[in-house]
mmCIF file with all atom_site columns, C-alpha atoms and ligand atoms in Angstrom:
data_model
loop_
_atom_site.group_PDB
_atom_site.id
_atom_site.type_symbol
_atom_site.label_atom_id
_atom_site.label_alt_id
_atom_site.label_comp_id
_atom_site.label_asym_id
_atom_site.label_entity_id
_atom_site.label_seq_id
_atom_site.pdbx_PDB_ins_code
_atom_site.Cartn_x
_atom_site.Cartn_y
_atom_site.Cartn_z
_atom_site.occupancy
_atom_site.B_iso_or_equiv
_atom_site.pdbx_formal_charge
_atom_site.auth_seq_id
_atom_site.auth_comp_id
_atom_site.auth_asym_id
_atom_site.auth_atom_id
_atom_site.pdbx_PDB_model_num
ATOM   1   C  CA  . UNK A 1 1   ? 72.266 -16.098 -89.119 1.00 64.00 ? 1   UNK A CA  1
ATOM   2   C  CA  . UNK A 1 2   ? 74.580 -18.029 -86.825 1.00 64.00 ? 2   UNK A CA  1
ATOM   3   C  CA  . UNK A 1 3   ? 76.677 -14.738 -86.304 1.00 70.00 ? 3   UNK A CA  1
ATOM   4   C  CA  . UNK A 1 4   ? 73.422 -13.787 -84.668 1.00 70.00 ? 4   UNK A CA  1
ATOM   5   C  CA  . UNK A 1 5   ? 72.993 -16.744 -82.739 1.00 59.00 ? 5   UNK A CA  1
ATOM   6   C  CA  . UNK A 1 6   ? 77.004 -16.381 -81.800 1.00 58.00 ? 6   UNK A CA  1
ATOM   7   C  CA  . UNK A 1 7   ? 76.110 -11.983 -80.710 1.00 63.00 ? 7   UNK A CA  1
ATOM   8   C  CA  . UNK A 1 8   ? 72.915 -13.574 -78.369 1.00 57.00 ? 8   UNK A CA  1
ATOM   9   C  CA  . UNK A 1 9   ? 74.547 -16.415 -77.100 1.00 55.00 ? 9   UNK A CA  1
ATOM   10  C  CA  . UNK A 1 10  ? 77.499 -14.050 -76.043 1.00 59.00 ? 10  UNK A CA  1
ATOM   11  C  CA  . UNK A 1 11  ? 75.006 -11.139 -74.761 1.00 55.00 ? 11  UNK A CA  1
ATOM   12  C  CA  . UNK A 1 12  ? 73.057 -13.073 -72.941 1.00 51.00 ? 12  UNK A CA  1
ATOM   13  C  CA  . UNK A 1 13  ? 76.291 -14.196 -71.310 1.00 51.00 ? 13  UNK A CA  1
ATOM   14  C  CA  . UNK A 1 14  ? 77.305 -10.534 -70.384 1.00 56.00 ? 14  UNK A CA  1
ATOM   15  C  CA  . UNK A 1 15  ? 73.924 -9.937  -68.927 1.00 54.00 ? 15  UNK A CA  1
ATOM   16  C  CA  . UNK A 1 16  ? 73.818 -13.112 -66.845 1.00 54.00 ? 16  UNK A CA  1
ATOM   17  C  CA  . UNK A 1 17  ? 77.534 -12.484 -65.465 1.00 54.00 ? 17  UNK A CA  1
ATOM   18  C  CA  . UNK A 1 18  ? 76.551 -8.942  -64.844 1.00 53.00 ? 18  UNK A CA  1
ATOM   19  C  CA  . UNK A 1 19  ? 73.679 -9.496  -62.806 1.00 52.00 ? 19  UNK A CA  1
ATOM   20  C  CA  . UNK A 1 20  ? 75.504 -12.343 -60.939 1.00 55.00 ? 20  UNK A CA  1
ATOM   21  C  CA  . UNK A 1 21  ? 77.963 -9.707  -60.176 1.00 54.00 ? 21  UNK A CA  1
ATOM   22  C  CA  . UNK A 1 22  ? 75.575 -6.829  -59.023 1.00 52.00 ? 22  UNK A CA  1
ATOM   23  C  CA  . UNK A 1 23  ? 74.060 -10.116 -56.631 1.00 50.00 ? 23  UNK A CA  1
ATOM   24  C  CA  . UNK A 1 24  ? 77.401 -10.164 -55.259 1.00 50.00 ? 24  UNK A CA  1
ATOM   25  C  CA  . UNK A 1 25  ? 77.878 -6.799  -54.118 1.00 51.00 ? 25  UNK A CA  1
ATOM   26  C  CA  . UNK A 1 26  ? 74.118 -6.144  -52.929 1.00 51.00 ? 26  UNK A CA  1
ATOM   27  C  CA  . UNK A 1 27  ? 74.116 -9.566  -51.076 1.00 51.00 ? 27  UNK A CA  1
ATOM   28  C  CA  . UNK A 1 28  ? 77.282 -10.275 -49.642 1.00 50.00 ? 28  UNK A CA  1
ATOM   29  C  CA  . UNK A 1 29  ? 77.778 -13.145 -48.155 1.00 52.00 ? 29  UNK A CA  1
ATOM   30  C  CA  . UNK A 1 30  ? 75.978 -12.840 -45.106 1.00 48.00 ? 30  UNK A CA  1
ATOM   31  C  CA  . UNK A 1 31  ? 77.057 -16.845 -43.529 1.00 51.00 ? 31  UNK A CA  1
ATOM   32  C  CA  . UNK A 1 32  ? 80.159 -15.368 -43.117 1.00 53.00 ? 32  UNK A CA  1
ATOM   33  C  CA  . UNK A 1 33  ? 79.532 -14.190 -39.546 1.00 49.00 ? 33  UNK A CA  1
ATOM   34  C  CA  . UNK A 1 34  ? 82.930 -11.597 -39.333 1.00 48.00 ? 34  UNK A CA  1
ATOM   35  C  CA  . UNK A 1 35  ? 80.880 -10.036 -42.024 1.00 50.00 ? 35  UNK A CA  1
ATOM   36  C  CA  . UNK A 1 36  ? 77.365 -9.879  -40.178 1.00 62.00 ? 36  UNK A CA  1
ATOM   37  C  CA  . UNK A 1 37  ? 76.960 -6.107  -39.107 1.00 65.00 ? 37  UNK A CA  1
ATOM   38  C  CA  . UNK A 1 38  ? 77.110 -6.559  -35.611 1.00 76.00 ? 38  UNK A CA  1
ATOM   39  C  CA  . UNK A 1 39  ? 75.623 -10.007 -35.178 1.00 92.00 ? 39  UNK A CA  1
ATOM   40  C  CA  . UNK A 1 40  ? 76.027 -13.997 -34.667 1.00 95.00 ? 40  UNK A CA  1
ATOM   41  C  CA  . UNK A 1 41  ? 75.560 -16.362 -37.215 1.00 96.00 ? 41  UNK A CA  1
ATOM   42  C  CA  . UNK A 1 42  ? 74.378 -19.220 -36.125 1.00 97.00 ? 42  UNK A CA  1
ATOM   43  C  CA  . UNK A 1 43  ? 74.715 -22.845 -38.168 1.00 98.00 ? 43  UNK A CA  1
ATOM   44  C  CA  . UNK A 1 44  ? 72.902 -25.639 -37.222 1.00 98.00 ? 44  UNK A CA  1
ATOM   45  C  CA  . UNK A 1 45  ? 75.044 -28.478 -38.919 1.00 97.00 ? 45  UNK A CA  1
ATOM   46  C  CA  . UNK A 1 46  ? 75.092 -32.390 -37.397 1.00 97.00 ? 46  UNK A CA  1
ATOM   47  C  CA  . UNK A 1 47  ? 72.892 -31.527 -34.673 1.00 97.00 ? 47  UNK A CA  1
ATOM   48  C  CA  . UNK A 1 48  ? 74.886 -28.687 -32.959 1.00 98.00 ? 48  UNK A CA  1
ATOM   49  C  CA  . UNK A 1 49  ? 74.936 -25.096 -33.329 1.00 98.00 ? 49  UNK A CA  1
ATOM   50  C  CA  . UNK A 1 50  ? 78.373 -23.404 -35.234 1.00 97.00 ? 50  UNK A CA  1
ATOM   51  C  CA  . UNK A 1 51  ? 79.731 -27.080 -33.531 1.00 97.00 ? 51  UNK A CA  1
ATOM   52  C  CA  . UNK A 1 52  ? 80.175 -26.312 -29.934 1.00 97.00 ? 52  UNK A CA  1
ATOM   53  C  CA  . UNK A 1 53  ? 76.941 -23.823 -28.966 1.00 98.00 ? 53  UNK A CA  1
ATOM   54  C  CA  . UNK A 1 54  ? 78.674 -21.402 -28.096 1.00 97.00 ? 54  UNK A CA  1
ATOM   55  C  CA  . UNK A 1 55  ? 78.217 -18.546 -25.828 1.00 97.00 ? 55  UNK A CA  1
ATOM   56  C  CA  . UNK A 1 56  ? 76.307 -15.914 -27.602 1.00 96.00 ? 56  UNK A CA  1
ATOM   57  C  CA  . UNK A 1 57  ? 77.799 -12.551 -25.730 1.00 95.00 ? 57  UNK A CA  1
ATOM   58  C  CA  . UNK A 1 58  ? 75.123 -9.386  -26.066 1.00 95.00 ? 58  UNK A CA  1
ATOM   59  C  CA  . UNK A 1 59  ? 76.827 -5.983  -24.397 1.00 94.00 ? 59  UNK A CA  1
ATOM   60  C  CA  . UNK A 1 60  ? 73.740 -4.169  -22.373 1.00 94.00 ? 60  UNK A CA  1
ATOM   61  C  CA  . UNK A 1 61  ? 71.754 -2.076  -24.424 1.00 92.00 ? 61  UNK A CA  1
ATOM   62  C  CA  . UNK A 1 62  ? 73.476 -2.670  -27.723 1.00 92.00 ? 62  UNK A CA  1
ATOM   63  C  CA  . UNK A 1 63  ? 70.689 -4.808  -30.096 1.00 92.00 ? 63  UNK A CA  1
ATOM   64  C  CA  . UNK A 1 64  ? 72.530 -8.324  -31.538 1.00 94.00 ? 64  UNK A CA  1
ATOM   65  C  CA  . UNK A 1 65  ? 71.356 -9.590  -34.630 1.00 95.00 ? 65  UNK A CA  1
ATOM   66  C  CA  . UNK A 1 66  ? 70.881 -13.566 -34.733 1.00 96.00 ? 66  UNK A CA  1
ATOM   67  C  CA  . UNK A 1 67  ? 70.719 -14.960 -37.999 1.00 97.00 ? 67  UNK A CA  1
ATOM   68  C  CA  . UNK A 1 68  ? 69.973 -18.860 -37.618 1.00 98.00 ? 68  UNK A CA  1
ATOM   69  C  CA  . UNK A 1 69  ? 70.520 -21.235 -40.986 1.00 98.00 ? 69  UNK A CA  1
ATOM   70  C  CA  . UNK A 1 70  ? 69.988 -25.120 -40.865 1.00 98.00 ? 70  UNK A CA  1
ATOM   71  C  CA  . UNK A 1 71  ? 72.467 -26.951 -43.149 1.00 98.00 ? 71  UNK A CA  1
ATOM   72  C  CA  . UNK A 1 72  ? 71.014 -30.107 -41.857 1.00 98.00 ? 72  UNK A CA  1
ATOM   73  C  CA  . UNK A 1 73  ? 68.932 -32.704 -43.935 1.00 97.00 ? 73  UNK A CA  1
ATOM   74  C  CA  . UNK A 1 74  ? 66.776 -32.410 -40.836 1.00 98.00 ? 74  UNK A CA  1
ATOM   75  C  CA  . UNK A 1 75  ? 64.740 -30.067 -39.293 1.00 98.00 ? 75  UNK A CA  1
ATOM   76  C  CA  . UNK A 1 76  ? 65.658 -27.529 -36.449 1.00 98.00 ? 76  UNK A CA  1
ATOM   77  C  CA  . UNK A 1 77  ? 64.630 -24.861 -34.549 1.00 98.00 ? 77  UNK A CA  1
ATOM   78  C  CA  . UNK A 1 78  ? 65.896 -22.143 -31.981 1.00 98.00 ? 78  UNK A CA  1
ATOM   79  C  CA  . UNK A 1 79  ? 64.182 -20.999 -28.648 1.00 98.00 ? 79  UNK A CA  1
ATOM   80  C  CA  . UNK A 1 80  ? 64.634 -18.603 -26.167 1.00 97.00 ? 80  UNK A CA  1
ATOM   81  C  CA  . UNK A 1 81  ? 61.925 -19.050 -23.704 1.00 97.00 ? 81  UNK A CA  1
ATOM   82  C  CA  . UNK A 1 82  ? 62.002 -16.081 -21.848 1.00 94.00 ? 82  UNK A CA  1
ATOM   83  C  CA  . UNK A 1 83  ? 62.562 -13.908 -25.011 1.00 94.00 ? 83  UNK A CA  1
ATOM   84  C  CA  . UNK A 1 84  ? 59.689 -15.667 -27.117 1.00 95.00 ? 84  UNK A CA  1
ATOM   85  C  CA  . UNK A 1 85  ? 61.886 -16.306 -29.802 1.00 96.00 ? 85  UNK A CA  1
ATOM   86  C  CA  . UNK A 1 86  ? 61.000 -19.169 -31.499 1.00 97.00 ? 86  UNK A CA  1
ATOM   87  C  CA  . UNK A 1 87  ? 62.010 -19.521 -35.490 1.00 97.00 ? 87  UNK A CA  1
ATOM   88  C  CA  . UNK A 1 88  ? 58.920 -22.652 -35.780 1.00 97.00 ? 88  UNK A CA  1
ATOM   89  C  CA  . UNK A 1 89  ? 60.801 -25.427 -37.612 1.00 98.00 ? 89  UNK A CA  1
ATOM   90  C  CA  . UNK A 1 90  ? 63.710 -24.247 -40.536 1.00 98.00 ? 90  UNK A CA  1
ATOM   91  C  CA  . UNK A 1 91  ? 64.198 -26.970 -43.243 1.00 98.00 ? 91  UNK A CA  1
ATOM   92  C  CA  . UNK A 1 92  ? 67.159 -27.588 -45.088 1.00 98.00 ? 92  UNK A CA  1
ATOM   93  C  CA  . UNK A 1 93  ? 68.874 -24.190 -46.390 1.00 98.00 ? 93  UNK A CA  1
ATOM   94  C  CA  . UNK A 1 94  ? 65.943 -22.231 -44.557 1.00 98.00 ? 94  UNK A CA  1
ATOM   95  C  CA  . UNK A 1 95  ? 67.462 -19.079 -42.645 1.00 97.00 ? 95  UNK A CA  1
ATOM   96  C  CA  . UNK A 1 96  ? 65.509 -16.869 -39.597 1.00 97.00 ? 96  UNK A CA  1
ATOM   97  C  CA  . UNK A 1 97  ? 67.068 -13.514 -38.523 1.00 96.00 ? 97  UNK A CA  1
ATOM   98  C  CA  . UNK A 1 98  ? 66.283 -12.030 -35.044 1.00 95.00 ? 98  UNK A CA  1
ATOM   99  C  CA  . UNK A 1 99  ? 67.623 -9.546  -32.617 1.00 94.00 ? 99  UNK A CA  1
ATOM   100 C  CA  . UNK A 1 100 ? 67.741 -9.625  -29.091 1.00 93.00 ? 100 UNK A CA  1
ATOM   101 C  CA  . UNK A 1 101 ? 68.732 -6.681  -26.596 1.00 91.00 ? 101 UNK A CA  1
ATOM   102 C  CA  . UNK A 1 102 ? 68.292 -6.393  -23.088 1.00 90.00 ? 102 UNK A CA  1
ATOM   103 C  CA  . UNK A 1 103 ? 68.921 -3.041  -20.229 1.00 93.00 ? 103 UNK A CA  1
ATOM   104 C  CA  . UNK A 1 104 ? 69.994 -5.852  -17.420 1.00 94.00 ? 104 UNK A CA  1
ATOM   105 C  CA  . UNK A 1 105 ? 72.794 -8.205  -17.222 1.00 96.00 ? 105 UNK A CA  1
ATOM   106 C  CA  . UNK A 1 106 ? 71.285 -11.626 -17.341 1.00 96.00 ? 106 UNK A CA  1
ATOM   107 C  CA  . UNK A 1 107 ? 71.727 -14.758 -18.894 1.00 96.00 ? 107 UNK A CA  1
ATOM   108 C  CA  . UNK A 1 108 ? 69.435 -16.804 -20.884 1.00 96.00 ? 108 UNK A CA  1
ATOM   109 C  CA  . UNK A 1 109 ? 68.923 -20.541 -22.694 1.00 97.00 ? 109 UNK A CA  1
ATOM   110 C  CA  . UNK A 1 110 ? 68.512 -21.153 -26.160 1.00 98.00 ? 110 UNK A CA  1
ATOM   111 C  CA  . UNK A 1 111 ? 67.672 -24.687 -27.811 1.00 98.00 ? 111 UNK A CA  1
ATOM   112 C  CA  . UNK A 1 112 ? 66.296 -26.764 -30.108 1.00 98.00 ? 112 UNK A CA  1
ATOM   113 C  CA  . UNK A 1 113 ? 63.457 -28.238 -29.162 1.00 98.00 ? 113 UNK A CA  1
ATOM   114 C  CA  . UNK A 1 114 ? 63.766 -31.369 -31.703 1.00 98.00 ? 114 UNK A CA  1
ATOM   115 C  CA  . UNK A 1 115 ? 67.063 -31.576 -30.027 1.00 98.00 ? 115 UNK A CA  1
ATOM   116 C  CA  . UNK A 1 116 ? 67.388 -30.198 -27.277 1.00 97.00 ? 116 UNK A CA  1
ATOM   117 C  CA  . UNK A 1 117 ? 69.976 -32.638 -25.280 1.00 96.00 ? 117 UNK A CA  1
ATOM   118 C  CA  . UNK A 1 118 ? 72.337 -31.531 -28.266 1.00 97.00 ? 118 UNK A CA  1
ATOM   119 C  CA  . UNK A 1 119 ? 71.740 -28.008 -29.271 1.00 98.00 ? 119 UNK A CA  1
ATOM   120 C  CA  . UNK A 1 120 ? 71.668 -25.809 -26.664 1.00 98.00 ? 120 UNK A CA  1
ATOM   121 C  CA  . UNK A 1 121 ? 73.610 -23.074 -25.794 1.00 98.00 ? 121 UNK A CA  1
ATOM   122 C  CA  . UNK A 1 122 ? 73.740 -19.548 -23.516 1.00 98.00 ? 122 UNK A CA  1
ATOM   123 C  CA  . UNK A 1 123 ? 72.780 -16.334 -24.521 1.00 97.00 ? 123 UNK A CA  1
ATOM   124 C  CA  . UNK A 1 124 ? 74.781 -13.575 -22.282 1.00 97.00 ? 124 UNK A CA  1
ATOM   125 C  CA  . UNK A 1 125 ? 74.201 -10.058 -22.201 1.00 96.00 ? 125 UNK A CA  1
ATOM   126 C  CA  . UNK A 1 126 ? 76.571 -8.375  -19.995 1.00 95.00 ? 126 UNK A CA  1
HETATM 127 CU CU1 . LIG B 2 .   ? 67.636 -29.492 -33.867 1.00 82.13 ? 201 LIG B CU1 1
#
């Protein structure tokens, strides 16, 4: 009887560290931006984006995933006005992922709006 207990306890264990695995390699670790297929990741963390907004750089006619994750306690968003993006509010751990391309060199604004003396940044496309 408890050598059966012992063979579930231990197959259950294989199972559950076999899955995790599988996770792993189906769902790497996307925060990682260097990892992010062609795209940005974005962090809001203490009220800034990735710490200093940066520059998000978009070459002409080449789509540029944004993936946007708070880490904050408190809520955020991100807007681009003249690209209609708006993610609504993103709680704690919530993620939104969105793309933006463009056929003319311009330059646009992105934001918080619960924030928006703090978090805001340029988007460039080039
Ligand atoms: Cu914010």
């Amino acid at each position: 009887m408890l050598n059966n207990i012992i063979a579930v306890i231990a197959i259950c264990c294989i199972v559950v560290g076999g899955l995790w695995g599988i996770g792993n390699v189906l769902n790497p670790n996307e925060e990682d931006s260097s990892k992010f297929n062609n795209g940005v990741v974005l962090i809001a963390q203490n009220n800034v984006f990735n710490k200093t907004n940066p520059d998000i750089i978009v070459e002409k006619n080449i789509p540029k995933k944004i993936k946007i994750i708070n880490k904050d306690f408190v809520k955020h968003d991100f807007i681009v006005d003249e690209l209609h993006i708006n993610t609504a509010y993103l709680s704690t751990e919530q993620s939104f992922t969105t793309a933006i391309a463009s056929k003319n060199s311009t330059k646009f604004e992105y934001y918080c709006s619960l924030h928006p003396q703090k978090m805001r940044g340029n988007i460039i496309i080039r």
